[in-house]
PDB file of C-alpha atoms in Angstrom:
ATOM      1  CA  MET T 196      16.333   0.529 -27.676  1.00  0.00           C
ATOM      2  CA  SER T 197      18.407   1.195 -24.563  1.00  0.00           C
ATOM      3  CA  GLU T 198      17.681   4.382 -22.680  1.00  0.00           C
ATOM      4  CA  THR T 199      16.268   5.642 -19.428  1.00  0.00           C
ATOM      5  CA  LEU T 200      12.818   7.125 -19.609  1.00  0.00           C
ATOM      6  CA  GLU T 201      12.043   9.678 -16.943  1.00  0.00           C
ATOM      7  CA  THR T 202       8.305   9.308 -17.382  1.00  0.00           C
ATOM      8  CA  PHE T 203       8.392   5.725 -16.040  1.00  0.00           C
ATOM      9  CA  ARG T 204      10.694   5.114 -13.131  1.00  0.00           C
ATOM     10  CA  LEU T 205      11.513   2.776 -10.279  1.00  0.00           C
ATOM     11  CA  SER T 206      11.296   3.768  -6.646  1.00  0.00           C
ATOM     12  CA  PRO T 207      14.459   3.017  -4.649  1.00  0.00           C
ATOM     13  CA  ALA T 208      12.642   0.141  -2.895  1.00  0.00           C
ATOM     14  CA  ALA T 209      11.494  -1.345  -6.223  1.00  0.00           C
ATOM     15  CA  ALA T 210      14.969  -1.045  -7.744  1.00  0.00           C
ATOM     16  CA  ALA T 211      16.525  -2.755  -4.710  1.00  0.00           C
ATOM     17  CA  ARG T 212      13.990  -5.612  -4.822  1.00  0.00           C
ATOM     18  CA  VAL T 213      14.338  -6.143  -8.594  1.00  0.00           C
ATOM     19  CA  ALA T 214      18.139  -6.209  -8.243  1.00  0.00           C
ATOM     20  CA  GLU T 215      17.844  -8.728  -5.391  1.00  0.00           C
ATOM     21  CA  ILE T 216      15.520 -10.978  -7.397  1.00  0.00           C
ATOM     22  CA  LEU T 217      17.755 -10.848 -10.482  1.00  0.00           C
ATOM     23  CA  GLN T 218      20.822 -11.768  -8.405  1.00  0.00           C
ATOM     24  CA  SER T 219      19.031 -14.882  -7.178  1.00  0.00           C
ATOM     25  CA  GLU T 220      17.889 -15.779 -10.726  1.00  0.00           C
ATOM     26  CA  PRO T 221      21.076 -15.616 -12.845  1.00  0.00           C
ATOM     27  CA  ALA T 222      19.345 -17.012 -15.950  1.00  0.00           C
ATOM     28  CA  GLN T 223      17.011 -13.991 -15.990  1.00  0.00           C
ATOM     29  CA  LYS T 224      18.035 -10.631 -17.399  1.00  0.00           C
ATOM     30  CA  ALA T 225      15.259  -8.271 -16.290  1.00  0.00           C
ATOM     31  CA  LEU T 226      11.811  -7.736 -14.870  1.00  0.00           C
ATOM     32  CA  ARG T 227       9.310  -7.180 -17.684  1.00  0.00           C
ATOM     33  CA  VAL T 228       6.497  -4.754 -16.835  1.00  0.00           C
ATOM     34  CA  GLU T 229       3.498  -4.932 -19.157  1.00  0.00           C
ATOM     35  CA  VAL T 230       0.000  -3.535 -19.317  1.00  0.00           C
ATOM     36  CA  VAL T 231      -2.504  -6.027 -20.728  1.00  0.00           C
ATOM     37  CA  ALA T 232      -6.241  -5.896 -21.308  1.00  0.00           C
ATOM     38  CA  GLY T 233      -8.290  -7.503 -18.557  1.00  0.00           C
ATOM     39  CA  GLY T 234      -8.707  -7.419 -14.828  1.00  0.00           C
ATOM     40  CA  CYS T 235     -11.574  -5.876 -12.895  1.00  0.00           C
ATOM     41  CA  SER T 236     -11.127  -2.376 -14.334  1.00  0.00           C
ATOM     42  CA  GLY T 237     -10.099  -2.855 -17.986  1.00  0.00           C
ATOM     43  CA  PHE T 238      -6.290  -3.019 -17.848  1.00  0.00           C
ATOM     44  CA  GLN T 239      -3.949  -4.911 -15.576  1.00  0.00           C
ATOM     45  CA  TYR T 240      -0.269  -4.850 -14.770  1.00  0.00           C
ATOM     46  CA  LYS T 241       1.786  -7.938 -15.485  1.00  0.00           C
ATOM     47  CA  PHE T 242       5.221  -8.610 -13.990  1.00  0.00           C
ATOM     48  CA  ASP T 243       7.490 -11.404 -15.269  1.00  0.00           C
ATOM     49  CA  LEU T 244      11.160 -12.242 -15.090  1.00  0.00           C
ATOM     50  CA  THR T 245      12.653 -12.609 -18.542  1.00  0.00           C
ATOM     51  CA  ALA T 246      15.906 -13.489 -20.247  1.00  0.00           C
ATOM     52  CA  GLU T 247      14.675 -12.081 -23.567  1.00  0.00           C
ATOM     53  CA  GLN T 248      14.931  -8.451 -24.586  1.00  0.00           C
ATOM     54  CA  HIS T 249      12.802  -7.467 -27.580  1.00  0.00           C
ATOM     55  CA  PRO T 250      14.373  -5.041 -30.080  1.00  0.00           C
ATOM     56  CA  ASP T 251      11.858  -2.272 -29.325  1.00  0.00           C
ATOM     57  CA  ASP T 252      11.886  -2.635 -25.516  1.00  0.00           C
ATOM     58  CA  LEU T 253      12.656   0.357 -23.397  1.00  0.00           C
ATOM     59  CA  VAL T 254      15.405  -0.599 -20.953  1.00  0.00           C
ATOM     60  CA  ILE T 255      15.281   1.076 -17.561  1.00  0.00           C
ATOM     61  CA  GLN T 256      18.273   0.597 -15.281  1.00  0.00           C
ATOM     62  CA  ALA T 257      18.521   1.806 -11.699  1.00  0.00           C
ATOM     63  CA  GLN T 258      20.628   0.681  -8.736  1.00  0.00           C
ATOM     64  CA  GLY T 259      21.549  -2.682 -10.278  1.00  0.00           C
ATOM     65  CA  ALA T 260      17.997  -3.369 -11.480  1.00  0.00           C
ATOM     66  CA  THR T 261      16.929  -3.811 -15.108  1.00  0.00           C
ATOM     67  CA  VAL T 262      13.333  -3.446 -16.279  1.00  0.00           C
ATOM     68  CA  PHE T 263      11.995  -3.955 -19.810  1.00  0.00           C
ATOM     69  CA  VAL T 264       8.840  -2.186 -21.013  1.00  0.00           C
ATOM     70  CA  ASP T 265       7.282  -2.657 -24.445  1.00  0.00           C
ATOM     71  CA  PRO T 266       6.184   0.455 -26.408  1.00  0.00           C
ATOM     72  CA  SER T 267       2.447  -0.355 -26.162  1.00  0.00           C
ATOM     73  CA  SER T 268       2.590  -0.616 -22.379  1.00  0.00           C
ATOM     74  CA  LEU T 269       4.670   2.530 -22.153  1.00  0.00           C
ATOM     75  CA  GLU T 270       1.731   4.630 -23.356  1.00  0.00           C
ATOM     76  CA  LEU T 271      -0.250   3.542 -20.279  1.00  0.00           C
ATOM     77  CA  LEU T 272       2.717   3.932 -17.928  1.00  0.00           C
ATOM     78  CA  ALA T 273       3.545   7.570 -18.730  1.00  0.00           C
ATOM     79  CA  GLY T 274       4.438   9.353 -15.508  1.00  0.00           C
ATOM     80  CA  ALA T 275       4.115   6.163 -13.451  1.00  0.00           C
ATOM     81  CA  GLU T 276       6.434   4.737 -10.819  1.00  0.00           C
ATOM     82  CA  LEU T 277       7.042   1.093  -9.988  1.00  0.00           C
ATOM     83  CA  GLU T 278       6.996   0.638  -6.222  1.00  0.00           C
ATOM     84  CA  PHE T 279       7.705  -2.295  -3.933  1.00  0.00           C
ATOM     85  CA  LYS T 280       5.559  -2.550  -0.833  1.00  0.00           C
ATOM     86  CA  ASP T 281       6.442  -4.802   2.087  1.00  0.00           C
ATOM     87  CA  SER T 282       3.905  -4.854   4.913  1.00  0.00           C
ATOM     88  CA  LEU T 283       2.225  -7.231   7.324  1.00  0.00           C
ATOM     89  CA  MET T 284      -0.314  -7.982   4.595  1.00  0.00           C
ATOM     90  CA  GLY T 285       2.442  -9.165   2.224  1.00  0.00           C
ATOM     91  CA  ALA T 286       5.060  -7.931  -0.193  1.00  0.00           C
ATOM     92  CA  HIS T 287       4.323  -6.974  -3.787  1.00  0.00           C
ATOM     93  CA  PHE T 288       5.124  -4.677  -6.675  1.00  0.00           C
ATOM     94  CA  ALA T 289       2.629  -1.900  -7.358  1.00  0.00           C
ATOM     95  CA  VAL T 290       2.418   0.859  -9.923  1.00  0.00           C
ATOM     96  CA  LYS T 291       1.620   4.410  -8.875  1.00  0.00           C
ATOM     97  CA  ASN T 292       0.033   5.593 -12.106  1.00  0.00           C
ATOM     98  CA  PRO T 293      -1.213   9.195 -12.482  1.00  0.00           C
ATOM     99  CA  ILE T 294      -3.278   8.410 -15.602  1.00  0.00           C
ATOM    100  CA  ALA T 295      -5.299   5.685 -13.864  1.00  0.00           C
ATOM    101  CA  LYS T 296      -8.768   7.072 -13.180  1.00  0.00           C
ATOM    102  CA  SER T 297      -9.806   4.151 -10.992  1.00  0.00           C
ATOM    103  CA  SER T 298      -8.424   0.853  -9.807  1.00  0.00           C
ATOM    104  CA  CYS T 299      -9.786  -2.300  -8.273  1.00  0.00           C
ATOM    105  CA  GLY T 300      -9.382  -3.298  -4.644  1.00  0.00           C
ATOM    106  CA  CYS T 301      -6.519  -5.677  -5.386  1.00  0.00           C
ATOM    107  CA  GLY T 302      -4.484  -2.866  -6.975  1.00  0.00           C
ATOM    108  CA  THR T 303      -3.442  -4.809 -10.063  1.00  0.00           C
ATOM    109  CA  SER T 304      -6.017  -3.475 -12.504  1.00  0.00           C
ATOM    110  CA  PHE T 305      -7.009   0.042 -13.509  1.00  0.00           C
ATOM    111  CA  SER T 306      -9.036   2.073 -15.964  1.00  0.00           C
ATOM    112  CA  VAL T 307      -8.365   5.234 -17.954  1.00  0.00           C
ATOM    113  CA  ASP T 308     -10.751   7.636 -19.654  1.00  0.00           C
TER     114      ASP T 308
END
């Protein structure tokens, strides 16, 4: 599957950072964004570089960045945006997710109703 899904998107800062990371890692093809069970609140986001695209992955491309999302994770990422935050406290990817009802203090796990 190769398409752009408007319900899950990359912020300009996230797209720029993913593109930068992929340029420095030529063996990798994309950033994989997954939602897995676990974390403080029930679900957690997982970010990995990958060279492998699965046949049913959604492929999101923006500003030289490529992101893969599996169909199961996509259900929990509907309407969400991948952001990249760079502050004095550190730099990291974060997901602004409108279906998350609560999240933990670290920002990597969330719950839904």
